[in-house]
mmCIF file of C-alpha atoms and ligand atoms in Angstrom:
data_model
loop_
_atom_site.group_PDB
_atom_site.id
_atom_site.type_symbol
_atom_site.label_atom_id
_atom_site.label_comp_id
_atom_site.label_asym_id
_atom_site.label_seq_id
_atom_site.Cartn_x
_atom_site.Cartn_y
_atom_site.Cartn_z
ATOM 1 C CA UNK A 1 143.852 156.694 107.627
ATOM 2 C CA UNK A 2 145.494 158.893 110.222
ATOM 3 C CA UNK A 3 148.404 157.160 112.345
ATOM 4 C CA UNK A 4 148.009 156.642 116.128
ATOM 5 C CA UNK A 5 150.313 158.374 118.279
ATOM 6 C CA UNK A 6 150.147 158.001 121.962
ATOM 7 C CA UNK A 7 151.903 160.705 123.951
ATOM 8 C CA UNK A 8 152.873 159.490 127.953
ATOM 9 C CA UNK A 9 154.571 162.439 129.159
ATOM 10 C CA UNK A 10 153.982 166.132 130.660
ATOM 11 C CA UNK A 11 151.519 169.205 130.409
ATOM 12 C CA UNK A 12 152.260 172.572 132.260
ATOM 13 C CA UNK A 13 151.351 175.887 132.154
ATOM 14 C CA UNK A 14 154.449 178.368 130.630
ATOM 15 C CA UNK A 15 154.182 181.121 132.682
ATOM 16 C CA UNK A 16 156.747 183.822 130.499
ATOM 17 C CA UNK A 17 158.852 186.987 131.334
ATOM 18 C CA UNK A 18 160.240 188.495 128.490
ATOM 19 C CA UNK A 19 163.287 189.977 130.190
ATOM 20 C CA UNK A 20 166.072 191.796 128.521
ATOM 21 C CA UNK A 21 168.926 189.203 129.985
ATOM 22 C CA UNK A 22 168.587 186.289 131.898
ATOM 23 C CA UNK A 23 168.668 186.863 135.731
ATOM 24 C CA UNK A 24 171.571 185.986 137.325
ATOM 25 C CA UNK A 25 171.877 185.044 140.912
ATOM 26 C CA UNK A 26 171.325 187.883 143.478
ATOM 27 C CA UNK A 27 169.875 190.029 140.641
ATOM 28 C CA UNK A 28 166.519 191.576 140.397
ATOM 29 C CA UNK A 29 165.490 193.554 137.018
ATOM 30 C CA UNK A 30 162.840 194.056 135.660
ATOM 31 C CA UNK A 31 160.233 192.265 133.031
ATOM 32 C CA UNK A 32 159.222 193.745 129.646
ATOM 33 C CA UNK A 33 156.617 191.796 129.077
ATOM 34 C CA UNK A 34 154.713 188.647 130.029
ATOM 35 C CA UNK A 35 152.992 186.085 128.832
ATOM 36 C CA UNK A 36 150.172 182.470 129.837
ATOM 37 C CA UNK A 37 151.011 179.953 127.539
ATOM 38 C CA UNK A 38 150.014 176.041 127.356
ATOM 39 C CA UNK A 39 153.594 174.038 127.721
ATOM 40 C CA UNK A 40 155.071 171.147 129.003
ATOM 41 C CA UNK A 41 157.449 168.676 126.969
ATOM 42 C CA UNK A 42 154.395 166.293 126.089
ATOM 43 C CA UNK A 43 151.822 168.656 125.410
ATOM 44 C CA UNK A 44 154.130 169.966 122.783
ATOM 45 C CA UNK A 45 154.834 167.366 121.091
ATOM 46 C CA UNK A 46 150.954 166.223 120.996
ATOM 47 C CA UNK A 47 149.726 169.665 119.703
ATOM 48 C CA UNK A 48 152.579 169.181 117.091
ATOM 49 C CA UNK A 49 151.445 165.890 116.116
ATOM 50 C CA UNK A 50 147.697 166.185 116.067
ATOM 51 C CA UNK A 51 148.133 169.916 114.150
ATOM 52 C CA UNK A 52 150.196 167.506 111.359
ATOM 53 C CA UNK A 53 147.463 165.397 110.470
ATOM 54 C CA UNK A 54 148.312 162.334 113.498
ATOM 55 C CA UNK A 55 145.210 160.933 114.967
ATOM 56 C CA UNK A 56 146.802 161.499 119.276
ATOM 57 C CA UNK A 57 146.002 160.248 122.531
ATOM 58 C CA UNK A 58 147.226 161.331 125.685
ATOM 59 C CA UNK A 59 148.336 159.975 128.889
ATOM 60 C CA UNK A 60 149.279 161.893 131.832
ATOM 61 C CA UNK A 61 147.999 164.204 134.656
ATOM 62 C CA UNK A 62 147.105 167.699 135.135
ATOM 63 C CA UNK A 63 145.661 169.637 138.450
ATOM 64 C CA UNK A 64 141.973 169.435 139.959
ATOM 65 C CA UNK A 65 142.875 173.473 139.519
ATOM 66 C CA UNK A 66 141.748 176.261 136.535
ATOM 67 C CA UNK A 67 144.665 175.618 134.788
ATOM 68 C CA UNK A 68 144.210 171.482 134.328
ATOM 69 C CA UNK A 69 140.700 172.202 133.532
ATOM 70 C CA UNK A 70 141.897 174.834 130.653
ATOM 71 C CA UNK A 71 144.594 172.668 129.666
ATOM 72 C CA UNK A 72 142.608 169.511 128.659
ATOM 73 C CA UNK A 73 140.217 171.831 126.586
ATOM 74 C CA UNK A 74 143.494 173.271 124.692
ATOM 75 C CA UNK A 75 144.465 169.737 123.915
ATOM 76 C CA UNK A 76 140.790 168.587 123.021
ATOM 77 C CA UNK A 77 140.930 171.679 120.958
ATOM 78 C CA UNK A 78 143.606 169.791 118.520
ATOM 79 C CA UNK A 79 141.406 166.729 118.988
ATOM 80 C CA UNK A 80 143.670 164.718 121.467
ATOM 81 C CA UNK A 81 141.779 162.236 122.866
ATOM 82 C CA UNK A 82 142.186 163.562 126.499
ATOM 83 C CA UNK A 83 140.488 159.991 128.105
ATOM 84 C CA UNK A 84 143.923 159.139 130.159
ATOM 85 C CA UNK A 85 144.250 162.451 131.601
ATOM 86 C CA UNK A 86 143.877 162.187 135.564
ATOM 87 C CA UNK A 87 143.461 165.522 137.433
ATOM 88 C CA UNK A 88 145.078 165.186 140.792
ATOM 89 C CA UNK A 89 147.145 168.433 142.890
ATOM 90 C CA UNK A 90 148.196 170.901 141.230
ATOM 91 C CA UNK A 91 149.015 171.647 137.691
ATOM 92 C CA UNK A 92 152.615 171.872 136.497
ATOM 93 C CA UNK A 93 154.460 174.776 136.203
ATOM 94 C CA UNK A 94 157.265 175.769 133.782
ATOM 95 C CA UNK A 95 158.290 179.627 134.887
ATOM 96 C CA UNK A 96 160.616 180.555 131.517
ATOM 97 C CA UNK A 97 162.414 183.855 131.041
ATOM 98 C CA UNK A 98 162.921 184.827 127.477
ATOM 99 C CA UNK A 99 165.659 186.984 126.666
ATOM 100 C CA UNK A 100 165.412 189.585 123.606
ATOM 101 C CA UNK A 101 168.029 187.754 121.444
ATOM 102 C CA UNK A 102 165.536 184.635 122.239
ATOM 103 C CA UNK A 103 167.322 182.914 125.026
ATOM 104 C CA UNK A 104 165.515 181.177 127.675
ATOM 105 C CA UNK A 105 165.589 179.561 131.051
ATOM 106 C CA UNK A 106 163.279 177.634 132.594
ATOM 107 C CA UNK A 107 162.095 176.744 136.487
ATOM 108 C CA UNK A 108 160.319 173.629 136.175
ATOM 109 C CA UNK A 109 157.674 172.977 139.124
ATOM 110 C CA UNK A 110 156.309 169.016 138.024
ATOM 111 C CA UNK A 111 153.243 168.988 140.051
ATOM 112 C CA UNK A 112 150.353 166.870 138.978
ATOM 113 C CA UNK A 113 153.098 165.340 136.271
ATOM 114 C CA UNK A 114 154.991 163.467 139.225
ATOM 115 C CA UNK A 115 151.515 162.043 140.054
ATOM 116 C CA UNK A 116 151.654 160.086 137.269
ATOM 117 C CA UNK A 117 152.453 155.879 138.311
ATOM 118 C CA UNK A 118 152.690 152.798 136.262
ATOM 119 C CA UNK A 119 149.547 151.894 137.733
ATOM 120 C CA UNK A 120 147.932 154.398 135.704
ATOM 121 C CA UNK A 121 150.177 153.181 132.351
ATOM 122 C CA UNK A 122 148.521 149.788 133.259
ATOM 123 C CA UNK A 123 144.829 151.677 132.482
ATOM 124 C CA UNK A 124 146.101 153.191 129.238
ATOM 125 C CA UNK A 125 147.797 149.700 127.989
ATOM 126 C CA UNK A 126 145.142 149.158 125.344
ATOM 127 C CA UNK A 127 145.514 152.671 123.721
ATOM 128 C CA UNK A 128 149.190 152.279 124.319
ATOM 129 C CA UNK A 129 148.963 148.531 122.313
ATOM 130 C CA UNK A 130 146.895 149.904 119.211
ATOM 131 C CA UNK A 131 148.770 153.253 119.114
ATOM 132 C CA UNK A 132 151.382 153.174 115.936
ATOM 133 C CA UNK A 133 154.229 154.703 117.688
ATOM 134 C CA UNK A 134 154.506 155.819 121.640
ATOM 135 C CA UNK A 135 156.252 159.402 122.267
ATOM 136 C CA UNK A 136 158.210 160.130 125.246
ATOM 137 C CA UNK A 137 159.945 163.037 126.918
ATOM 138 C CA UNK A 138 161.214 162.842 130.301
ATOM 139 C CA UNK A 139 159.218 165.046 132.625
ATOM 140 C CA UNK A 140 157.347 162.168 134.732
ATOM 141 C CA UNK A 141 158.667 159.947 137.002
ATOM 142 C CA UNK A 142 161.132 157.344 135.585
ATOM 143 C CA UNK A 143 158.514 154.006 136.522
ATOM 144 C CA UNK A 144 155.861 155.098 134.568
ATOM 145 C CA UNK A 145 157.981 155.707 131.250
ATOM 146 C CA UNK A 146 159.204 152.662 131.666
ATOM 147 C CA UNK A 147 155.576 151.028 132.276
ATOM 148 C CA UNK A 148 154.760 152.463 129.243
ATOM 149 C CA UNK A 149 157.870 151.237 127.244
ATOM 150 C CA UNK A 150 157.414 147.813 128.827
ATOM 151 C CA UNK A 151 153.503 147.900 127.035
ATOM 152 C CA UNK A 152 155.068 149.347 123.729
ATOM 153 C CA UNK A 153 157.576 146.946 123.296
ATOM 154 C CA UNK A 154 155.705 143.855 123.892
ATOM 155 C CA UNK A 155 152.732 145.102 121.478
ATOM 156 C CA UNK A 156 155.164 146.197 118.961
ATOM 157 C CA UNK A 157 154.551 149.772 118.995
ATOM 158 C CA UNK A 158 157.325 151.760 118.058
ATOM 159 C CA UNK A 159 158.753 153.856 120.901
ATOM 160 C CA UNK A 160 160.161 157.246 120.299
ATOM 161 C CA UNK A 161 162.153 159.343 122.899
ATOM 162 C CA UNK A 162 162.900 162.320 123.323
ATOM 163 C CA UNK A 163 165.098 162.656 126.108
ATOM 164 C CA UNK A 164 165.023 165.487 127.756
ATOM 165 C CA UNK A 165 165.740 167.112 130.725
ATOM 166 C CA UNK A 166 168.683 165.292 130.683
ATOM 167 C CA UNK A 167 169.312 162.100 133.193
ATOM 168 C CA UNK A 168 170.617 159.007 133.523
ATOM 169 C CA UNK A 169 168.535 155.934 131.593
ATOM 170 C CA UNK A 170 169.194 152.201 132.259
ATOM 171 C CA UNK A 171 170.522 149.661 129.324
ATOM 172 C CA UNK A 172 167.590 147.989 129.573
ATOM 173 C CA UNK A 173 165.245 150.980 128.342
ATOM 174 C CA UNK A 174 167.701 152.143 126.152
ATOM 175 C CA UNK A 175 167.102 148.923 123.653
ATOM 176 C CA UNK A 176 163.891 149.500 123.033
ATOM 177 C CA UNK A 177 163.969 152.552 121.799
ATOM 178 C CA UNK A 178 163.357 152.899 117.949
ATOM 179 C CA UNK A 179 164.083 156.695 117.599
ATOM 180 C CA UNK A 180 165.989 158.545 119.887
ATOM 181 C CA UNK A 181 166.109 162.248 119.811
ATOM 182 C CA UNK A 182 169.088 163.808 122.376
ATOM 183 C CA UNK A 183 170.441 167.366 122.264
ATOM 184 C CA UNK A 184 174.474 167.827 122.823
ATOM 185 C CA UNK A 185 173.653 167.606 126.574
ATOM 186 C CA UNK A 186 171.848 164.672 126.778
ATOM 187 C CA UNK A 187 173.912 162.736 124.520
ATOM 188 C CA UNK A 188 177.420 163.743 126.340
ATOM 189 C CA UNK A 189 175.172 161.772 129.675
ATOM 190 C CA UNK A 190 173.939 159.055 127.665
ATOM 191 C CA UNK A 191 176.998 158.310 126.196
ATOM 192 C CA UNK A 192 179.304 158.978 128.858
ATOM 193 C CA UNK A 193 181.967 160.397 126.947
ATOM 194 C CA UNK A 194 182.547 164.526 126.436
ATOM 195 C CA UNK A 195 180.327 166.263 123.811
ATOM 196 C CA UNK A 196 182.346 166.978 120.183
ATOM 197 C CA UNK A 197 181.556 167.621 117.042
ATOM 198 C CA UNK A 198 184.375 165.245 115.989
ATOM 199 C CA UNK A 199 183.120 162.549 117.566
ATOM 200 C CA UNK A 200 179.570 162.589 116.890
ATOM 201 C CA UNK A 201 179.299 159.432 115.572
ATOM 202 C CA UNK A 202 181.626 157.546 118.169
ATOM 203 C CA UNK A 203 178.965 158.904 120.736
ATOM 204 C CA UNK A 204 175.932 157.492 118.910
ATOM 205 C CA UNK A 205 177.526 154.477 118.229
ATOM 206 C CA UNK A 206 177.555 153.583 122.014
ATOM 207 C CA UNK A 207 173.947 154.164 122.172
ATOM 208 C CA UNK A 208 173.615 151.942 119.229
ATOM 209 C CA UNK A 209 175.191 149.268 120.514
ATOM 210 C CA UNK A 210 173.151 149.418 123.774
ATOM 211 C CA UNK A 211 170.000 148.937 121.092
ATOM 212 C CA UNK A 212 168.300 151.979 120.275
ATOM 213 C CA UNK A 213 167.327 151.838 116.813
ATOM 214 C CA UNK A 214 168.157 154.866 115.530
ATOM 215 C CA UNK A 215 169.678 158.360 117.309
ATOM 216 C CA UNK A 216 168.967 161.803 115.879
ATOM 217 C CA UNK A 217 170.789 164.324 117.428
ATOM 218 C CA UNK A 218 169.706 167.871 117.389
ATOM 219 C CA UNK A 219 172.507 170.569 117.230
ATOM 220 C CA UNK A 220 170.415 173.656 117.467
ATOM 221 C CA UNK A 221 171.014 176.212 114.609
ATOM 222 C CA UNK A 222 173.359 173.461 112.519
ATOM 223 C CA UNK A 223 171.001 170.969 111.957
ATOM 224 C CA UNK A 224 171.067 167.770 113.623
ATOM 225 C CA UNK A 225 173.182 164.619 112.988
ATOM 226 C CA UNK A 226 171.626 161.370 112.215
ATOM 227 C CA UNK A 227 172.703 157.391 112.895
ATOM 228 C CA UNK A 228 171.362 154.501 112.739
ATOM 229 C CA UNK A 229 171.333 150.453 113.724
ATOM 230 C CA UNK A 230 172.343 149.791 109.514
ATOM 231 C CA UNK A 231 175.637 152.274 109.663
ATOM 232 C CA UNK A 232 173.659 154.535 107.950
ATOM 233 C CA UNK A 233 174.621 158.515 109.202
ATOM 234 C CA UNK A 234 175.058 161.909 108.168
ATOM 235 C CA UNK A 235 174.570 165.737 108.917
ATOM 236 C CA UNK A 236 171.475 167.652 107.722
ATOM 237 C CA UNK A 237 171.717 171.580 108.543
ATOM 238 C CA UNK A 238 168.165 173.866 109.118
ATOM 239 C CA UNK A 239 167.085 176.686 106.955
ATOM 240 C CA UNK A 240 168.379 179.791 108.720
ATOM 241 C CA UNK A 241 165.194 181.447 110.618
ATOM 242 C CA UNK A 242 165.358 184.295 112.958
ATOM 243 C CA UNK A 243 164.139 183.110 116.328
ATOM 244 C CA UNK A 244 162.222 184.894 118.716
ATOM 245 C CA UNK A 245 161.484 182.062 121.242
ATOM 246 C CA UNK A 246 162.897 178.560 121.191
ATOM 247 C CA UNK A 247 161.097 177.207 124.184
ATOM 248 C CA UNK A 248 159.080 174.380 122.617
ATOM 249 C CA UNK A 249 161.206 173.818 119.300
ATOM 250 C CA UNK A 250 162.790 170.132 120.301
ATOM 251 C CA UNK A 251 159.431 169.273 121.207
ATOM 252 C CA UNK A 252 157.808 170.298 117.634
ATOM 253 C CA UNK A 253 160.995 168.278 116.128
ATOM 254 C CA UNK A 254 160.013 165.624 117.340
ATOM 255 C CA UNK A 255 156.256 165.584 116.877
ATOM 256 C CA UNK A 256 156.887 166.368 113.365
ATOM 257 C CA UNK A 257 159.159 163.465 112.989
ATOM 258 C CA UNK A 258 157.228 161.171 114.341
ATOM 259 C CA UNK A 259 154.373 162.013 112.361
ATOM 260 C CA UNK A 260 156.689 162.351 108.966
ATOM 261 C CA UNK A 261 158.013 158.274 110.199
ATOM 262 C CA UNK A 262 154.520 157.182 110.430
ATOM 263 C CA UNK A 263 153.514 158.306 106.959
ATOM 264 C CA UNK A 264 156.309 156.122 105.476
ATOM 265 C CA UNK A 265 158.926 158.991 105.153
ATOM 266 C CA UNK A 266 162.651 158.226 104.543
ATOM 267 C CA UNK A 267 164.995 159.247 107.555
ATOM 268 C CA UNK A 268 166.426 161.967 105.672
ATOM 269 C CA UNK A 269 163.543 163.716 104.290
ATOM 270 C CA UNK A 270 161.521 163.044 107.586
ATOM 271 C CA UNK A 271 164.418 165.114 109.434
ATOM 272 C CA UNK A 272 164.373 167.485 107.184
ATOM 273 C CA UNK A 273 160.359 167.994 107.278
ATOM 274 C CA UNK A 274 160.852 168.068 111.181
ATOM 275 C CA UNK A 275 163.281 170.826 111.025
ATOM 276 C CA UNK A 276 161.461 172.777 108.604
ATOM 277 C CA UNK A 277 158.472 172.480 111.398
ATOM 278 C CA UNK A 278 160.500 173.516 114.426
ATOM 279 C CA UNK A 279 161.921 176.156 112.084
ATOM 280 C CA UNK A 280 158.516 177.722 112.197
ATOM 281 C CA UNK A 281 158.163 177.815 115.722
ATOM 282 C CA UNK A 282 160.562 179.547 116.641
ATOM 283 C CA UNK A 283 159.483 182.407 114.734
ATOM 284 C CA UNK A 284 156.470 182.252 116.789
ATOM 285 C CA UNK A 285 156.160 183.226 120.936
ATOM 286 C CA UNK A 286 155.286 180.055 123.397
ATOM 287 C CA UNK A 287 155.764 176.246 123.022
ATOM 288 C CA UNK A 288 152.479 175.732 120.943
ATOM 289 C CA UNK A 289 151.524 178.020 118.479
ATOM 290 C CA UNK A 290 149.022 177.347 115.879
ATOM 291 C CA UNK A 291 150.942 175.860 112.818
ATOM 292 C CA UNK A 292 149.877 176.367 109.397
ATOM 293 C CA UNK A 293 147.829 174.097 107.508
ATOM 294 C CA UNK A 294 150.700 173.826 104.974
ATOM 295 C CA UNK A 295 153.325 172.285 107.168
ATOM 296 C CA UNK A 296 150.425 169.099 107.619
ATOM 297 C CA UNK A 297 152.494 166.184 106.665
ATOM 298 C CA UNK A 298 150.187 165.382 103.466
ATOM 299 C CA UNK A 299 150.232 169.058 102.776
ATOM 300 C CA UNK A 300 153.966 169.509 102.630
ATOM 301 C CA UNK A 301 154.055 166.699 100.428
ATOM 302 C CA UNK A 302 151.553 167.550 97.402
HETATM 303 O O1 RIB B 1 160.469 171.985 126.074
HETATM 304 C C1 RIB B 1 159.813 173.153 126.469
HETATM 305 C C2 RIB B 1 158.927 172.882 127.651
HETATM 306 O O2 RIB B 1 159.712 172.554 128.764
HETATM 307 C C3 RIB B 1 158.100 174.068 128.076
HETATM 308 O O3 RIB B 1 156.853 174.143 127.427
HETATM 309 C C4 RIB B 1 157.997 173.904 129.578
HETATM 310 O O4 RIB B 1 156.717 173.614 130.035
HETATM 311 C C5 RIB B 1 158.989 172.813 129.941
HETATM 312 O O5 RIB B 1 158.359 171.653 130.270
#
């Protein structure tokens, strides 16, 4: 049977420039190319998820506009259950410039995502309660995440952030996290000490000790670095892929993992699997493209 993951988090719209460098301020150049693309950090990693095989629910909030409307069917497409889903204001808005060598930068207008309340957690406590794991980002307001960790926690479903953009989390929702999925940025401000390679571990084990059960840092084009609540750590590097847009790729990390940690995988060779999934991505334009029916978790493992 498929594994329930419930996703509380964000949906936008990615509108894209392709632009030959990032703007910088008081510039004005022109674009070489644009593109509409479905986005937002929890949309992601659902359409990750449910592509792998994961049976996914949703909980969040899009616009009353064209663009909420289009992306519910996108989600219902992958056969999210889109139930949760209030449409209230306007739609979120992610406006991302993608450079040629495949940098971005994105201007992130929340919208309908800041609509999103712990009252409307409290609605979506029973899917929340028979979901196998919960998956978070950051991109709704801080009370409802932690609504919806409050829920998780008690029900013993196991809670999986991912969190980004960056800010500041209390002690007391940083213990209940099972899997916890920073990039060098967010763990230098979770940790509160300067981001090294050297100490990697000293960094992690901060986090540890506040609770979380297990940190997996993502270091871009080296791999990511692993540690957990038994001691257990290590460094795992990424095949080498030439990337044409990276917006979207920590998202599809951690919807693969999540679905490889459901299906009973080791750390290791979930990480790996994860990688190997966000590797693919990248190769691809926009935050959501269609993955291959090989990379499905049972797939990848006949
Ligand atoms: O992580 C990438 C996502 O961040 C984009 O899809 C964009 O919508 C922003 O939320």
């Amino acid at each position: 049977m498929s594994k329930r993951i419930v996703v509380v988090g964000s949906i936008n719209i990615d509108l894209v420039y392709e632009v030959p460098s990032i703007v910088k301020e008081g510039q004005t150049i022109q674009t070489t190319d644009h593109h509409l693309f479905f986005g937002g950090k929890g949309s992601n990693q659902a359409m990750t998820a449910a592509q792998l095989g994961a049976d996914v629910a949703f909980v969040g909030s899009v616009g009353e506009d064209g663009y909420g409307q289009q992306a519910i069917f996108n989600l219902e497409g992958q056969h999210v259950d889109t139930t949760y889903i209030h449409q209230q204001g306007l739609t979120g808005q992610a406006i991302i410039q993608l450079s040629h060598t495949a940098e971005n930068s994105i201007l992130l207008y929340p919208g309908a995502n800041f609509n999103v309340t712990p009252a409307q957690i409290d609605e979506a406590s029973d899917v929340i309660e028979r979901s196998d794991m919960l998956l978070l980002q950051l991109e709704i307001p801080l009370p409802a995440i932690e609504r919806a960790i409050d829920i998780a926690y008690a029900s013993n479903t196991q809670i999986f952030l991912n969190p980004a953009p960056s800010q500041p989390l209390s002690d007391d929702m940083l213990m209940k996290i099972d899997y916890l999925t920073p990039n060098c940025t967010e763990l230098e401000s979770l940790s509160g000490i300067p981001f090294d390679e050297d100490n990697l571990s000293e960094a992690c084990e901060i986090l540890i000790n506040k609770g979380v059960g297990c940190v997996i840092v993502t270091l871009g084009k080296k791999g990511s670095y692993y540690f957990t609540r038994n001691g257990q750590q290590g460094y795992l590097s990424s095949n080498k892929m030439r990337p044409v847009d990276t917006t979207g790729a920590g998202d599809a990390f951690s919807g693969a993992l999540a679905v490889a940690l459901l299906n009973g995988a080791e750390l290791e060779e979930a990480i790996h699997y994860a990688s190997d999934v966000a590797g693919y991505v990248v190769t691809q334009k926009g935050a959501q493209p269609e993955i291959p029916s090989s990379y499905r978790y049972l797939a990848h493992q006949l």
